[in-house]
Tab-separated table of N, CA and C in Angstrom:
chain	number	residue	atom	x	y	z
Q	1050	MET	N	110.923	109.330	89.497
Q	1050	MET	CA	109.666	109.099	89.142
Q	1050	MET	C	109.256	107.368	89.328
Q	1051	ARG	N	109.236	106.101	88.970
Q	1051	ARG	CA	108.898	105.604	89.689
Q	1051	ARG	C	108.830	104.942	90.742
Q	1052	GLU	N	110.403	105.472	91.568
Q	1052	GLU	CA	109.879	105.540	93.390
Q	1052	GLU	C	109.277	106.237	93.647
Q	1053	THR	N	108.465	106.924	92.739
Q	1053	THR	CA	106.862	107.705	93.553
Q	1053	THR	C	105.524	106.990	93.313
Q	1054	LEU	N	106.062	106.718	91.844
Q	1054	LEU	CA	104.997	105.818	91.460
Q	1054	LEU	C	104.605	104.069	92.559
Q	1055	ARG	N	105.977	103.454	92.818
Q	1055	ARG	CA	106.135	102.276	93.420
Q	1055	ARG	C	105.367	102.546	95.114
Q	1056	ALA	N	106.056	103.786	95.359
Q	1056	ALA	CA	105.250	104.928	96.646
Q	1056	ALA	C	104.242	104.968	96.536
Q	1057	GLU	N	103.057	104.389	95.832
Q	1057	GLU	CA	101.629	104.919	95.384
Q	1057	GLU	C	101.239	106.358	95.444
Q	1058	LYS	N	102.243	107.257	95.232
Q	1058	LYS	CA	102.218	109.176	95.899
Q	1058	LYS	C	101.806	109.103	94.033
Q	1059	ARG	N	101.405	110.419	94.107
Q	1059	ARG	CA	100.932	111.384	92.654
Q	1059	ARG	C	101.681	112.114	92.586
Q	1060	LEU	N	101.905	112.115	90.527
Q	1060	LEU	CA	103.061	112.854	90.482
Q	1060	LEU	C	102.021	113.910	89.951
Q	1061	PRO	N	102.439	115.477	89.643
Q	1061	PRO	CA	101.608	116.797	89.126
Q	1061	PRO	C	101.132	116.111	87.438
Q	1062	ASP	N	100.173	116.871	87.962
Q	1062	ASP	CA	98.877	116.367	86.646
Q	1062	ASP	C	99.506	116.557	85.311
Q	1063	TRP	N	100.457	117.712	85.244
Q	1063	TRP	CA	101.263	118.566	84.487
Q	1063	TRP	C	101.836	117.454	83.784
Q	1064	PHE	N	102.791	116.602	84.787
Q	1064	PHE	CA	103.842	115.594	84.320
Q	1064	PHE	C	102.900	114.387	84.204
Q	1065	MET	N	101.892	113.474	84.411
Q	1065	MET	CA	101.394	112.614	83.905
Q	1065	MET	C	99.616	112.559	84.226
Q	1066	ARG	N	99.166	112.230	84.080
Q	1066	ARG	CA	97.807	112.557	84.061
Q	1066	ARG	C	97.043	111.693	85.034
Q	1067	ASP	N	96.486	112.095	86.082
Q	1067	ASP	CA	95.616	111.175	86.778
Q	1067	ASP	C	95.005	109.319	86.687
Q	1068	LEU	N	94.734	109.728	85.645
Q	1068	LEU	CA	94.125	107.777	84.375
Q	1068	LEU	C	95.278	107.300	84.483
Q	1069	VAL	N	96.087	108.086	83.924
Q	1069	VAL	CA	97.221	106.476	83.780
Q	1069	VAL	C	97.938	106.473	84.799
Q	1070	GLN	N	98.124	107.251	85.967
Q	1070	GLN	CA	99.014	106.927	87.548
Q	1070	GLN	C	97.850	105.795	87.555
Q	1071	GLU	N	96.778	106.034	87.465
Q	1071	GLU	CA	95.714	105.078	87.934
Q	1071	GLU	C	96.079	103.715	87.808
Q	1072	VAL	N	96.162	103.555	86.204
Q	1072	VAL	CA	96.575	102.096	86.072
Q	1072	VAL	C	98.452	101.962	86.279
Q	1073	LEU	N	98.876	102.830	85.870
Q	1073	LEU	CA	100.104	102.255	86.475
Q	1073	LEU	C	100.865	101.638	87.823
Q	1074	ILE	N	99.470	102.074	89.052
Q	1074	ILE	CA	99.812	102.063	90.298
Q	1074	ILE	C	99.044	100.776	90.342
Q	1075	ALA	N	98.107	100.898	89.912
Q	1075	ALA	CA	97.403	99.226	89.622
Q	1075	ALA	C	97.790	98.274	89.178
Q	1076	GLU	N	99.020	98.290	88.264
Q	1076	GLU	CA	99.424	97.202	87.920
Q	1076	GLU	C	100.798	96.830	88.506
Q	1077	ILE	N	101.053	98.175	89.439
Q	1077	ILE	CA	102.044	97.619	90.637
Q	1077	ILE	C	101.986	97.099	91.487
Q	1078	ARG	N	100.695	98.038	92.357
Q	1078	ARG	CA	99.917	96.918	92.915
Q	1078	ARG	C	99.972	95.150	92.713
Q	1079	ASN	N	99.653	94.685	91.894
Q	1079	ASN	CA	99.056	93.588	91.011
Q	1079	ASN	C	100.678	93.066	90.297
Q	1080	GLY	N	101.711	93.591	91.202
Q	1080	GLY	CA	103.180	92.663	90.941
Q	1080	GLY	C	102.869	92.626	89.278
Q	1081	ARG	N	102.674	93.750	88.504
Q	1081	ARG	CA	102.712	93.385	87.382
Q	1081	ARG	C	104.276	94.022	87.003
Q	1082	PRO	N	105.141	94.034	86.409
Q	1082	PRO	CA	105.968	94.122	85.279
Q	1082	PRO	C	105.480	96.035	85.075
Q	1083	VAL	N	106.136	96.765	85.151
Q	1083	VAL	CA	105.373	98.499	84.628
Q	1083	VAL	C	106.878	99.168	84.415
Q	1084	PHE	N	108.265	99.257	84.531
Q	1084	PHE	CA	109.344	99.493	83.811
Q	1084	PHE	C	110.128	98.590	83.978
Q	1085	TYR	N	111.118	98.790	82.329
Q	1085	TYR	CA	111.914	97.873	82.592
Q	1085	TYR	C	113.313	98.247	82.740
Q	1086	ASP	N	113.612	98.073	83.609
Q	1086	ASP	CA	115.705	97.724	84.773
Q	1086	ASP	C	116.227	96.967	83.925
Q	1087	ALA	N	117.402	97.944	83.052
Q	1087	ALA	CA	118.523	96.495	82.629
Q	1087	ALA	C	119.409	97.115	83.528
């Protein structure tokens, strides 16, 4: 899932709504942290 969003590709709608994906992809584009990498 992380790599798909980082590559700006879409996940199926049943997995995550398009609106949520748009917000996450925009945040990734702007260089903001979206995922917690421990």
